[in-house]
Amino acid sequence: MKHAFPYAVTGGFLGLPITPAEIVDKSAINTFAVAGIAWDGCVTNRPGARFGPNAIRQASHMLCGDDHPLFDVSPVKHTVDLGNLMLPNTSLEAMRAALAPQASRLIAQHTMVWLGGDHSITLPLLRAYHAHYQQPLACIHFDAHCDTWESHFGEPSGHGTWVYEAITEGLVDPKTFIQIGIRSSGERAAREFVNDQGGRIFTARELRGKDGAGLQSVIDEVRQRMMEAGNPPLYLTFDIDALDPAFAPGTGTPEVGGLTTAQAMTLLEAWHDLNWVGMDCVEVSPPYDHAELTSNAAATLIWTWLCGQVAAKK
């Protein structure tokens, strides 16, 4: 054991020191970086996701510096925690305008993990990735909700519109836009939007009772789509409410009948060697959490993704 008891650990993700981006040693090997986007100004039910980044960090101290049991690697020596970005907290447009240049600089330097925050942060991040790679991205989107509404309770943009906006703006390739765990109520045009654009929705109902070898057809289908598209840059956005509230009660819009943590981990482990360029984890709302179930799930899923990236690059 190379670390202190989890409750005695201080600092950032996996116990790393918080190192603001402006003082990161550019000569150091920091392949991966973690940054918090503590914004929840677009929630439509329960607030609190602004507290998500720090709760995920605290939960990650249980993981510390030891190796992943499947990949047999740790991301600690390859990762820096940049803390939470400085952003306005009352205006969506002001937040996005302030986020854009910061995201662009960090994307150019690191493979980023973004800790949300509500899901409205993903649209400006995709805009930054699209500008960096000069092409539409592939995207795997874990969520209970399709996020394809054309307006947001009378407002033009929010945490339930970003998929519609990303596709219509050409930020993502619809054919490689994959949704996992969708199950909320909604009009057909919104529920089926991604399928209608040529993407693929794996609903929670379709995934019921499938795990381990039972998920192999899902794993293979997604791999095939990426290969046929030439393995474009791939982004992961994981809304924690993709998980059933039994596994992630601390979120703003819980929906019963969701994924298990085991299903999500099976998929992330199996896809670890795809052409990932970054990820976010959003909608963790600590005020509604119980026994840190949600923040622990989020931290473990992020750690799993990072370990997979380290293993794939060995």
Tab-separated table of C-alpha atoms in Angstrom, residues 66-240:
chain	number	residue	atom	x	y	z
A	66	ASP	CA	-2.985	1.616	-6.504
A	67	ASP	CA	-3.328	-0.250	-9.801
A	68	HIS	CA	-6.578	-1.066	-11.563
A	69	PRO	CA	-7.500	-4.763	-11.108
A	70	LEU	CA	-8.084	-5.341	-14.842
A	71	PHE	CA	-5.627	-2.976	-16.535
A	72	ASP	CA	-2.907	-3.278	-13.852
A	73	VAL	CA	-1.966	0.388	-14.205
A	74	SER	CA	-2.526	3.631	-12.307
A	75	PRO	CA	-3.019	7.064	-13.920
A	76	VAL	CA	-1.557	8.976	-10.966
A	77	LYS	CA	1.905	9.627	-12.420
A	78	HIS	CA	0.392	10.750	-15.711
A	79	THR	CA	-2.302	13.075	-14.371
A	80	VAL	CA	-2.615	16.586	-12.964
A	81	ASP	CA	-5.651	18.113	-11.223
A	82	LEU	CA	-6.114	21.717	-12.317
A	83	GLY	CA	-8.814	22.503	-9.787
A	84	ASN	CA	-12.108	24.169	-10.729
A	85	LEU	CA	-12.182	26.673	-13.564
A	86	MET	CA	-13.101	30.252	-12.725
A	87	LEU	CA	-16.471	30.902	-14.365
A	88	PRO	CA	-19.506	33.168	-13.954
A	89	ASN	CA	-22.352	31.518	-12.088
A	90	THR	CA	-25.507	33.399	-13.141
A	91	SER	CA	-25.503	33.480	-16.947
A	92	LEU	CA	-25.301	30.507	-19.285
A	93	GLU	CA	-23.929	32.566	-22.153
A	94	ALA	CA	-21.369	34.270	-19.914
A	95	MET	CA	-20.291	30.909	-18.497
A	96	ARG	CA	-19.888	29.400	-21.960
A	97	ALA	CA	-17.991	32.444	-23.218
A	98	ALA	CA	-15.593	32.226	-20.275
A	99	LEU	CA	-15.228	28.451	-20.590
A	100	ALA	CA	-14.398	28.417	-24.317
A	101	PRO	CA	-10.865	29.898	-24.257
A	102	GLN	CA	-9.906	27.976	-21.122
A	103	ALA	CA	-11.133	24.700	-22.610
A	104	SER	CA	-9.325	25.346	-25.882
A	105	ARG	CA	-5.992	25.895	-24.127
A	106	LEU	CA	-6.337	22.796	-21.983
A	107	ILE	CA	-7.470	20.542	-24.850
A	108	ALA	CA	-4.312	21.514	-26.717
A	109	GLN	CA	-2.150	20.410	-23.772
A	110	HIS	CA	-3.845	17.398	-22.188
A	111	THR	CA	-6.357	14.616	-22.567
A	112	MET	CA	-9.009	16.199	-20.366
A	113	VAL	CA	-11.444	14.857	-17.802
A	114	TRP	CA	-14.099	17.470	-17.024
A	115	LEU	CA	-15.984	17.191	-13.728
A	116	GLY	CA	-19.461	18.738	-13.918
A	117	GLY	CA	-21.620	20.536	-13.310
A	118	ASP	CA	-24.847	20.074	-15.193
A	119	HIS	CA	-25.018	18.766	-18.751
A	120	SER	CA	-25.139	22.192	-20.379
A	121	ILE	CA	-21.325	22.274	-20.075
A	122	THR	CA	-20.917	19.630	-22.772
A	123	LEU	CA	-21.966	21.838	-25.705
A	124	PRO	CA	-19.189	24.439	-25.280
A	125	LEU	CA	-16.701	21.640	-24.692
A	126	LEU	CA	-17.694	19.968	-27.962
A	127	ARG	CA	-17.358	23.313	-29.725
A	128	ALA	CA	-13.804	23.550	-28.414
A	129	TYR	CA	-12.966	19.969	-29.437
A	130	HIS	CA	-14.462	20.516	-32.891
A	131	ALA	CA	-12.311	23.624	-33.352
A	132	HIS	CA	-9.213	21.768	-32.154
A	133	TYR	CA	-9.630	18.671	-34.339
A	134	GLN	CA	-11.202	20.502	-37.276
A	135	GLN	CA	-13.750	17.744	-37.782
A	136	PRO	CA	-16.956	16.386	-36.244
A	137	LEU	CA	-16.393	14.145	-33.261
A	138	ALA	CA	-17.796	10.753	-32.449
A	139	CYS	CA	-19.570	10.691	-29.102
A	140	ILE	CA	-20.729	8.057	-26.624
A	141	HIS	CA	-23.408	9.528	-24.386
A	142	PHE	CA	-24.545	7.736	-21.211
A	143	ASP	CA	-27.790	9.239	-19.927
A	144	ALA	CA	-31.356	8.599	-18.823
A	145	HIS	CA	-32.479	11.518	-20.994
A	146	CYS	CA	-32.074	12.089	-24.707
A	147	ASP	CA	-31.210	15.821	-24.334
A	148	THR	CA	-32.534	16.499	-27.817
A	149	TRP	CA	-35.208	19.081	-27.122
A	150	GLU	CA	-35.182	22.142	-29.373
A	151	SER	CA	-35.836	24.479	-26.465
A	152	HIS	CA	-35.412	24.306	-22.725
A	153	PHE	CA	-38.662	25.137	-20.912
A	154	GLY	CA	-39.012	28.221	-23.081
A	155	GLU	CA	-35.295	29.011	-23.139
A	156	PRO	CA	-33.212	28.338	-26.261
A	157	SER	CA	-30.463	26.283	-24.625
A	158	GLY	CA	-29.799	24.250	-21.496
A	159	HIS	CA	-28.912	20.849	-20.137
A	160	GLY	CA	-31.683	19.202	-22.163
A	161	THR	CA	-30.862	20.668	-25.592
A	162	TRP	CA	-27.157	20.088	-26.064
A	163	VAL	CA	-27.436	16.929	-28.209
A	164	TYR	CA	-29.832	18.641	-30.619
A	165	GLU	CA	-27.514	21.654	-30.795
A	166	ALA	CA	-24.345	19.586	-31.220
A	167	ILE	CA	-25.822	17.619	-34.107
A	168	THR	CA	-27.414	20.585	-35.868
A	169	GLU	CA	-24.187	22.619	-35.501
A	170	GLY	CA	-22.165	19.765	-37.022
A	171	LEU	CA	-19.976	19.354	-33.946
A	172	VAL	CA	-20.545	15.590	-33.957
A	173	ASP	CA	-21.055	12.971	-36.641
A	174	PRO	CA	-24.586	11.610	-36.193
A	175	LYS	CA	-23.548	8.171	-37.466
A	176	THR	CA	-21.091	7.819	-34.589
A	177	PHE	CA	-23.307	9.366	-31.937
A	178	ILE	CA	-24.209	6.597	-29.482
A	179	GLN	CA	-26.649	6.935	-26.604
A	180	ILE	CA	-26.647	4.444	-23.738
A	181	GLY	CA	-29.349	4.049	-21.089
A	182	ILE	CA	-32.063	6.392	-22.429
A	183	ARG	CA	-35.404	5.790	-20.703
A	184	SER	CA	-37.187	9.026	-19.748
A	185	SER	CA	-40.598	10.034	-21.038
A	186	GLY	CA	-40.799	12.428	-23.965
A	187	GLU	CA	-42.307	13.018	-27.363
A	188	ARG	CA	-41.231	10.646	-30.081
A	189	ALA	CA	-39.389	13.279	-32.150
A	190	ALA	CA	-37.048	13.953	-29.223
A	191	ARG	CA	-36.720	10.344	-28.032
A	192	GLU	CA	-35.830	9.054	-31.505
A	193	PHE	CA	-33.867	12.080	-32.740
A	194	VAL	CA	-30.458	10.382	-32.644
A	195	ASN	CA	-31.757	7.253	-34.379
A	196	ASP	CA	-33.478	9.402	-37.004
A	197	GLN	CA	-30.179	11.203	-37.702
A	198	GLY	CA	-28.390	7.898	-38.296
A	199	GLY	CA	-26.994	7.337	-34.820
A	200	ARG	CA	-27.751	4.533	-32.386
A	201	ILE	CA	-29.743	4.559	-29.163
A	202	PHE	CA	-29.342	1.631	-26.763
A	203	THR	CA	-32.256	2.234	-24.414
A	204	ALA	CA	-32.223	1.068	-20.825
A	205	ARG	CA	-35.066	-1.285	-21.726
A	206	GLU	CA	-32.950	-2.872	-24.475
A	207	LEU	CA	-30.100	-3.387	-21.986
A	208	ARG	CA	-32.161	-4.912	-19.178
A	209	GLY	CA	-30.681	-8.166	-17.919
A	210	LYS	CA	-27.527	-7.827	-20.008
A	211	ASP	CA	-24.082	-7.744	-18.460
A	212	GLY	CA	-20.727	-9.354	-19.053
A	213	ALA	CA	-20.966	-11.512	-22.178
A	214	GLY	CA	-24.543	-10.324	-22.590
A	215	LEU	CA	-23.245	-6.894	-23.588
A	216	GLN	CA	-20.927	-8.213	-26.292
A	217	SER	CA	-23.295	-7.351	-29.141
A	218	VAL	CA	-23.446	-3.730	-27.909
A	219	ILE	CA	-19.671	-3.580	-27.606
A	220	ASP	CA	-19.194	-4.997	-31.090
A	221	GLU	CA	-21.792	-2.780	-32.754
A	222	VAL	CA	-20.219	0.393	-31.389
A	223	ARG	CA	-16.745	-0.750	-32.405
A	224	GLN	CA	-18.025	-1.492	-35.896
A	225	ARG	CA	-19.558	1.956	-36.251
A	226	MET	CA	-16.327	3.632	-35.187
A	227	MET	CA	-14.261	1.508	-37.566
A	228	GLU	CA	-16.554	2.184	-40.529
A	229	ALA	CA	-16.274	5.922	-39.822
A	230	GLY	CA	-12.471	5.765	-39.790
A	231	ASN	CA	-12.137	5.862	-35.976
A	232	PRO	CA	-12.696	9.624	-35.584
A	233	PRO	CA	-11.840	11.469	-32.358
A	234	LEU	CA	-14.217	10.090	-29.747
A	235	TYR	CA	-15.652	11.953	-26.768
A	236	LEU	CA	-17.347	10.422	-23.720
A	237	THR	CA	-20.047	12.270	-21.822
A	238	PHE	CA	-21.376	10.405	-18.811
A	239	ASP	CA	-24.473	11.784	-17.128
A	240	ILE	CA	-24.548	9.988	-13.798
